[in-house]
Amino acid sequence: MSDVMEQSGVPAGAGVTEGTGGAEATDAVKPGTGTTEPMAAARIAEIRTRIDEIDRTLIELWRERSALSREVGATRLASGGTRLVLSREQEILERFNSALGADGTQLALLLLRAGRGPL
């Protein structure tokens, strides 16, 4: 059996376990997918590719938003204004809460802190 597997390009012992009755096939979980079903594993890989693209975009937008927010604060302070405009922060919190619920509020708090620093 090892010769056949080696000739097919599959390393000897791959996909089989040895028991008392000889070699038997196993359903190995596809790495990183949590499933043994090939179609499901392939779909999970496709979805994760898109998730990774979205994550890269979110990180880029996070950095851009933080930089713009810091620029607003610096411009406001340089012109004699206040460090914070609480009504603006409340508006952002409400927007995120309306769209995303309690998790949106937490996200908005993180975004605000990234742009202005901790209170």
Backbone as a printed PyTorch tensor [residue, N CA C, xyz], in Angstrom:
tensor([[[  0.8210,  -1.1900,   0.0000],
         [  0.0000,   0.0000,   0.0000],
         [  0.8590,   1.2450,   0.0000]],

        [[  1.9830,   1.2650,   0.7020],
         [  2.8620,   2.4140,   0.7420],
         [  3.4060,   2.7420,  -0.6330]],

        [[  3.7490,   1.7320,  -1.4130],
         [  4.2680,   1.9790,  -2.7590],
         [  3.2400,   2.6910,  -3.6220]],

        [[  1.9840,   2.2850,  -3.5500],
         [  0.9250,   2.9090,  -4.3380],
         [  0.7530,   4.3580,  -3.9160]],

        [[  0.7420,   4.6100,  -2.6150],
         [  0.5590,   5.9750,  -2.1260],
         [  1.7330,   6.8480,  -2.5130]],

        [[  2.9410,   6.3470,  -2.4070],
         [  4.1110,   7.1320,  -2.7710],
         [  4.1090,   7.4370,  -4.2630]],

        [[  3.6810,   6.4990,  -5.1050],
         [  3.6300,   6.7210,  -6.5430],
         [  2.5750,   7.7620,  -6.8970]],

        [[  1.5260,   7.8740,  -6.1080],
         [  0.4690,   8.8270,  -6.4040],
         [  0.8190,  10.2350,  -5.9370]],

        [[  1.9620,  10.3780,  -5.2900],
         [  2.3480,  11.6980,  -4.8010],
         [  1.8980,  11.9610,  -3.3890]],

        [[  1.1950,  11.0360,  -2.7770],
         [  0.7530,  11.1750,  -1.4010],
         [  1.7540,  10.4440,  -0.5250]],

        [[  2.3040,  11.1210,   0.4850],
         [  3.2870,  10.4610,   1.3450],
         [  2.6980,   9.2290,   2.0070]],

        [[  3.5520,   8.2230,   2.1900],
         [  3.1210,   7.0130,   2.8670],
         [  2.5880,   7.3700,   4.2410]],

        [[  1.4440,   6.7960,   4.5950],
         [  0.8530,   7.0390,   5.9080],
         [ -0.0860,   8.2180,   5.9410]],

        [[ -0.1170,   9.0550,   4.9000],
         [ -1.0040,  10.2060,   4.9200],
         [ -2.4380,   9.7390,   4.7180]],

        [[ -3.3290,  10.2140,   5.5730],
         [ -4.7350,   9.8970,   5.4180],
         [ -5.1270,   8.5270,   5.9310]],

        [[ -4.2300,   7.8070,   6.5450],
         [ -4.5780,   6.5050,   7.1120],
         [ -4.0480,   6.4040,   8.5180]],

        [[ -4.7090,   5.5870,   9.2730],
         [ -4.2080,   5.2690,  10.5950],
         [ -4.0720,   3.7680,  10.6790]],

        [[ -3.1310,   3.3400,  11.4320],
         [ -2.9570,   1.9090,  11.5780],
         [ -3.6440,   1.4540,  12.8430]],

        [[ -4.4490,   0.4430,  12.7040],
         [ -5.1370,  -0.1470,  13.8480],
         [ -4.8460,  -1.6330,  13.8490]],

        [[ -5.5780,  -2.3290,  14.6430],
         [ -5.3390,  -3.7640,  14.7210],
         [ -5.7490,  -4.4720,  13.4480]],

        [[ -6.6450,  -3.8580,  12.6620],
         [ -7.1020,  -4.4920,  11.4310],
         [ -6.3610,  -4.0070,  10.2090]],

        [[ -5.2400,  -3.3220,  10.3450],
         [ -4.5040,  -2.7950,   9.1970],
         [ -4.7790,  -1.3230,   9.0300]],

        [[ -4.5200,  -0.8080,   7.8230],
         [ -4.7020,   0.6160,   7.5520],
         [ -6.1550,   0.8870,   7.2250]],

        [[ -6.6790,   1.9980,   7.7620],
         [ -8.0330,   2.4030,   7.4420],
         [ -8.0640,   3.9010,   7.2110]],

        [[ -8.9450,   4.3430,   6.3150],
         [ -9.0320,   5.7570,   5.9560],
         [ -9.5910,   6.5560,   7.1280]],

        [[ -9.1500,   7.8080,   7.2430],
         [ -9.6670,   8.7060,   8.2650],
         [-10.1490,   9.9790,   7.6000]],

        [[-11.0430,  10.6650,   8.2710],
         [-11.5000,  11.9700,   7.8190],
         [-10.7260,  13.0120,   8.6010]],

        [[ -9.6480,  13.4990,   8.0390],
         [ -8.8090,  14.4720,   8.7250],
         [ -9.4390,  15.8520,   8.6190]],

        [[ -9.4150,  16.5870,   9.7140],
         [ -9.8990,  17.9630,   9.7170],
         [ -8.9390,  18.7980,   8.8860]],

        [[ -9.4870,  19.5850,   7.9710],
         [ -8.6580,  20.4520,   7.1380],
         [ -8.0670,  21.5440,   8.0240]],

        [[ -6.7710,  21.7830,   7.9310],
         [ -6.1150,  22.7500,   8.8210],
         [ -6.8100,  24.1120,   8.8220]],

        [[ -7.1150,  24.5940,  10.0150],
         [ -7.6630,  25.9320,  10.1730],
         [ -9.1270,  26.0970,   9.8170]],

        [[ -9.8230,  25.0110,   9.4150],
         [-11.2220,  25.1640,   9.0270],
         [-12.1820,  24.5650,  10.0360]],

        [[-11.7350,  23.5800,  10.7990],
         [-12.6040,  22.9400,  11.7680],
         [-13.5810,  21.9600,  11.1520]],

        [[-13.3530,  21.5630,   9.8980],
         [-14.2490,  20.6190,   9.2480],
         [-13.4580,  19.5980,   8.4430]],

        [[-14.0620,  18.4600,   8.2440],
         [-13.4330,  17.4160,   7.4270],
         [-14.0160,  17.4010,   6.0170]],

        [[-15.0760,  18.1320,   5.7890],
         [-15.7650,  18.1100,   4.5050],
         [-15.0540,  19.0440,   3.5200]],

        [[-14.5350,  18.5280,   2.4090],
         [-13.7300,  19.3420,   1.4900],
         [-14.4490,  20.5670,   0.9160]],

        [[-15.7270,  20.4350,   0.5600],
         [-16.4560,  21.5780,  -0.0040],
         [-16.6350,  22.6780,   1.0430]],

        [[-16.9330,  22.2640,   2.2500],
         [-17.0850,  23.2470,   3.3320],
         [-15.7460,  23.9090,   3.6270]],

        [[-14.6750,  23.1360,   3.6470],
         [-13.3450,  23.6920,   3.9020],
         [-12.9690,  24.6980,   2.8190]],

        [[-13.2850,  24.3960,   1.5710],
         [-12.9820,  25.3150,   0.4720],
         [-13.7870,  26.6010,   0.6070]],

        [[-15.0610,  26.4780,   0.9690],
         [-15.9080,  27.6680,   1.1350],
         [-15.4190,  28.5220,   2.2970]],

        [[-15.0200,  27.8710,   3.3810],
         [-14.4790,  28.6030,   4.5290],
         [-13.2350,  29.3730,   4.1080]],

        [[-12.3720,  28.7590,   3.3170],
         [-11.1560,  29.4370,   2.8460],
         [-11.5170,  30.6550,   1.9950]],

        [[-12.5230,  30.5250,   1.1270],
         [-12.9660,  31.6650,   0.3020],
         [-13.4960,  32.8010,   1.1680]],

        [[-14.3250,  32.4590,   2.1210],
         [-14.9080,  33.4730,   3.0060],
         [-13.8090,  34.1760,   3.7910]],

        [[-12.8630,  33.4000,   4.2880],
         [-11.7810,  33.9930,   5.0740],
         [-10.9000,  34.9100,   4.2390]],

        [[-10.7460,  34.6130,   2.9700],
         [-10.0020,  35.5120,   2.0820],
         [-10.6820,  36.8730,   2.0390]],

        [[-12.0120,  36.8650,   1.9030],
         [-12.7650,  38.1270,   1.8710],
         [-12.7010,  38.8300,   3.2270]],

        [[-12.7960,  38.0790,   4.3090],
         [-12.6820,  38.6750,   5.6430],
         [-11.3330,  39.3670,   5.7980]],

        [[-10.2680,  38.7280,   5.3310],
         [ -8.9320,  39.3270,   5.4190],
         [ -8.8480,  40.6170,   4.6090]],

        [[ -9.5040,  40.6520,   3.4460],
         [ -9.5410,  41.8820,   2.6440],
         [-10.2650,  42.9930,   3.3990]],

        [[-11.3870,  42.6480,   4.0040],
         [-12.1560,  43.6280,   4.7790],
         [-11.3320,  44.1260,   5.9580]],

        [[-10.6380,  43.2160,   6.6450],
         [ -9.7950,  43.6250,   7.7730],
         [ -8.7270,  44.6150,   7.3340]],

        [[ -8.0830,  44.3590,   6.1960],
         [ -7.0580,  45.2950,   5.6990],
         [ -7.6730,  46.6700,   5.4270]],

        [[ -8.8550,  46.6870,   4.8500],
         [ -9.5350,  47.9560,   4.5700],
         [ -9.9050,  48.6680,   5.8710]],

        [[-10.4240,  47.9140,   6.8370],
         [-10.7790,  48.5190,   8.1230],
         [ -9.5700,  49.1330,   8.8050]],

        [[ -8.4540,  48.4380,   8.7710],
         [ -7.2300,  48.9640,   9.3910],
         [ -6.7930,  50.2420,   8.6880]],

        [[ -6.8380,  50.2370,   7.3700],
         [ -6.4650,  51.4360,   6.6090],
         [ -7.3960,  52.5980,   6.9510]],

        [[ -8.7050,  52.3420,   6.9910],
         [ -9.6670,  53.3910,   7.3200],
         [ -9.5180,  53.8590,   8.7660]],

        [[ -9.2360,  52.9370,   9.6670],
         [ -9.0080,  53.2910,  11.0790],
         [ -7.8640,  54.2910,  11.1820]],

        [[ -6.7580,  53.9630,  10.5210],
         [ -5.5890,  54.8530,  10.5660],
         [ -5.8970,  56.2130,   9.9430]],

        [[ -6.6080,  56.2180,   8.8340],
         [ -6.9640,  57.4900,   8.1890],
         [ -7.8830,  58.3110,   9.0830]],

        [[ -8.8810,  57.6600,   9.6710],
         [ -9.8140,  58.3650,  10.5370],
         [ -9.1020,  58.9440,  11.7550]],

        [[ -8.2070,  58.1670,  12.3410],
         [ -7.4660,  58.6430,  13.5130],
         [ -6.6190,  59.8550,  13.1760]],

        [[ -5.9460,  59.8130,  12.0460],
         [ -5.1100,  60.9380,  11.6270],
         [ -5.9600,  62.1870,  11.3830]],

        [[ -7.1020,  62.0140,  10.7300],
         [ -7.9840,  63.1590,  10.4730],
         [ -8.5340,  63.7330,  11.7760]],

        [[ -8.8920,  62.8640,  12.6930],
         [ -9.4170,  63.3190,  13.9710],
         [ -8.3500,  64.0910,  14.7540]],

        [[ -7.1150,  63.5850,  14.7400],
         [ -6.0210,  64.3080,  15.4100],
         [ -5.7980,  65.6700,  14.7520]],

        [[ -5.9280,  65.7350,  13.4410],
         [ -5.7660,  67.0110,  12.7340],
         [ -6.8670,  67.9980,  13.1290]],

        [[ -8.0960,  67.5150,  13.2390],
         [ -9.1930,  68.3780,  13.6890],
         [ -8.8770,  68.9350,  15.0730]],

        [[ -8.4380,  68.0470,  15.9830],
         [ -8.1180,  68.4930,  17.3470],
         [ -6.9910,  69.5030,  17.3720]],

        [[ -5.9540,  69.2490,  16.6060],
         [ -4.8130,  70.1780,  16.5710],
         [ -5.2290,  71.5150,  15.9940]],

        [[ -6.0490,  71.4990,  14.9600],
         [ -6.5220,  72.7430,  14.3450],
         [ -7.3970,  73.5200,  15.3210]],

        [[ -8.2610,  72.8060,  16.0340],
         [ -9.1380,  73.4470,  17.0020],
         [ -8.3190,  74.0890,  18.1280]],

        [[ -7.3390,  73.3440,  18.6620],
         [ -6.5030,  73.8830,  19.7330],
         [ -5.6610,  75.0650,  19.2580]],

        [[ -5.1090,  74.9740,  18.0560],
         [ -4.2720,  76.0520,  17.5150],
         [ -5.0630,  77.3450,  17.3080]],

        [[ -6.3680,  77.2000,  17.1220],
         [ -7.2020,  78.3830,  16.9140],
         [ -7.8330,  78.8770,  18.2110]],

        [[ -7.3980,  78.2950,  19.3460],
         [ -7.9200,  78.7350,  20.6400],
         [ -9.1620,  77.9890,  21.0830]],

        [[ -9.5240,  76.9520,  20.3830],
         [-10.7150,  76.1860,  20.7390],
         [-10.4400,  75.1750,  21.8420]],

        [[-11.4530,  74.4030,  22.1430],
         [-11.3540,  73.3980,  23.1940],
         [-10.7330,  72.1080,  22.6550]],

        [[-10.2170,  71.3040,  23.5780],
         [ -9.6290,  70.0250,  23.1750],
         [-10.6980,  69.0890,  22.6300]],

        [[-11.8730,  69.0960,  23.2470],
         [-12.9680,  68.2160,  22.8570],
         [-14.2210,  69.0170,  22.5750]],

        [[-15.0480,  68.4370,  21.7170],
         [-16.4000,  68.9490,  21.5060],
         [-17.3200,  67.7840,  21.8460]],

        [[-17.8210,  67.8180,  23.0730],
         [-18.5930,  66.6850,  23.5700],
         [-19.8530,  66.4170,  22.7550]],

        [[-20.4680,  67.4450,  22.2160],
         [-21.6700,  67.2300,  21.3980],
         [-21.3260,  66.4340,  20.1350]],

        [[-20.1570,  66.6810,  19.5820],
         [-19.7120,  65.9140,  18.4090],
         [-19.4600,  64.4590,  18.7940]],

        [[-18.8160,  64.2160,  19.9230],
         [-18.5760,  62.8480,  20.3710],
         [-19.8960,  62.1300,  20.6240]],

        [[-20.8600,  62.8280,  21.2280],
         [-22.1700,  62.2280,  21.4870],
         [-22.8700,  61.8750,  20.1720]],

        [[-22.7430,  62.7190,  19.1750],
         [-23.3270,  62.4580,  17.8580],
         [-22.7470,  61.1720,  17.2480]],

        [[-21.4480,  61.0020,  17.3580],
         [-20.7780,  59.8050,  16.8250],
         [-21.2210,  58.5680,  17.5940]],

        [[-21.2820,  58.6650,  18.9180],
         [-21.7380,  57.5420,  19.7280],
         [-23.1570,  57.1250,  19.3620]],

        [[-24.0230,  58.0850,  19.1950],
         [-25.4160,  57.7880,  18.8320],
         [-25.5060,  57.1540,  17.4410]],

        [[-24.7200,  57.6400,  16.5000],
         [-24.7210,  57.0910,  15.1390],
         [-24.3300,  55.6160,  15.1500]],

        [[-23.2620,  55.2990,  15.8550],
         [-22.7890,  53.9140,  15.9050],
         [-23.7480,  53.0300,  16.6900]],

        [[-24.3190,  53.5720,  17.7700],
         [-25.2700,  52.7940,  18.5500],
         [-26.5260,  52.4970,  17.7380]],

        [[-27.0050,  53.4590,  16.9900],
         [-28.1910,  53.2510,  16.1650],
         [-27.9580,  52.1950,  15.0920]],

        [[-26.7790,  52.2070,  14.5200],
         [-26.4770,  51.2710,  13.4330],
         [-26.1020,  49.8840,  13.9280]],

        [[-25.4170,  49.8170,  15.0920],
         [-24.8250,  48.5410,  15.5090],
         [-25.1800,  48.1050,  16.9220]],

        [[-25.9610,  48.8880,  17.6150],
         [-26.3200,  48.5220,  18.9830],
         [-25.1800,  48.7790,  19.9580]],

        [[-25.2070,  48.0360,  21.0570],
         [-24.2200,  48.2330,  22.1240],
         [-22.7930,  48.0390,  21.6210]],

        [[-22.5810,  47.0800,  20.7210],
         [-21.2450,  46.8870,  20.1610],
         [-20.8000,  48.1170,  19.3720]],

        [[-21.7510,  48.7810,  18.7270],
         [-21.4340,  50.0050,  17.9970],
         [-20.9470,  51.1040,  18.9220]],

        [[-21.5530,  51.1970,  20.1080],
         [-21.1110,  52.1860,  21.0830],
         [-19.6660,  51.9080,  21.4860]],

        [[-19.3540,  50.6420,  21.7340],
         [-17.9840,  50.2820,  22.1110],
         [-17.0040,  50.5970,  20.9790]],

        [[-17.4050,  50.3070,  19.7550],
         [-16.5520,  50.6140,  18.6070],
         [-16.3330,  52.1220,  18.4930]],

        [[-17.3960,  52.8950,  18.6480],
         [-17.2790,  54.3520,  18.5730],
         [-16.3460,  54.8880,  19.6630]],

        [[-16.4450,  54.3400,  20.8640],
         [-15.5500,  54.7800,  21.9360],
         [-14.0920,  54.5160,  21.5810]],

        [[-13.8280,  53.3610,  20.9660],
         [-12.4580,  53.0560,  20.5290],
         [-11.9970,  54.0150,  19.4390]],

        [[-12.8640,  54.2960,  18.5000],
         [-12.5060,  55.2360,  17.4170],
         [-12.2280,  56.6270,  17.9720]],

        [[-13.0670,  57.0750,  18.8730],
         [-12.8700,  58.4040,  19.4560],
         [-11.5580,  58.4690,  20.2190]],

        [[-11.2720,  57.4520,  21.0040],
         [-10.0120,  57.4390,  21.7570],
         [ -8.8100,  57.3970,  20.8370]],

        [[ -8.9090,  56.6470,  19.7300],
         [ -7.7960,  56.5580,  18.7780],
         [ -7.4990,  57.9240,  18.1750]],

        [[ -8.5200,  58.7510,  18.0050],
         [ -8.3150,  60.0540,  17.3870],
         [ -7.9160,  61.1510,  18.3480]],

        [[ -8.3830,  61.0880,  19.5820],
         [ -8.1150,  62.1700,  20.5380],
         [ -7.2120,  61.7610,  21.6880]],

        [[ -7.0310,  60.4560,  21.8600],
         [ -6.2980,  59.9700,  23.0120],
         [ -7.2340,  59.7540,  24.1720]],

        [[ -6.7380,  59.1740,  25.2600],
         [ -7.6080,  58.9170,  26.4220],
         [ -8.0080,  60.2300,  27.0830]],

        [[ -9.1450,  60.1880,  27.7510],
         [ -9.6360,  61.3900,  28.4640],
         [ -8.8500,  61.5930,  29.7450]]])
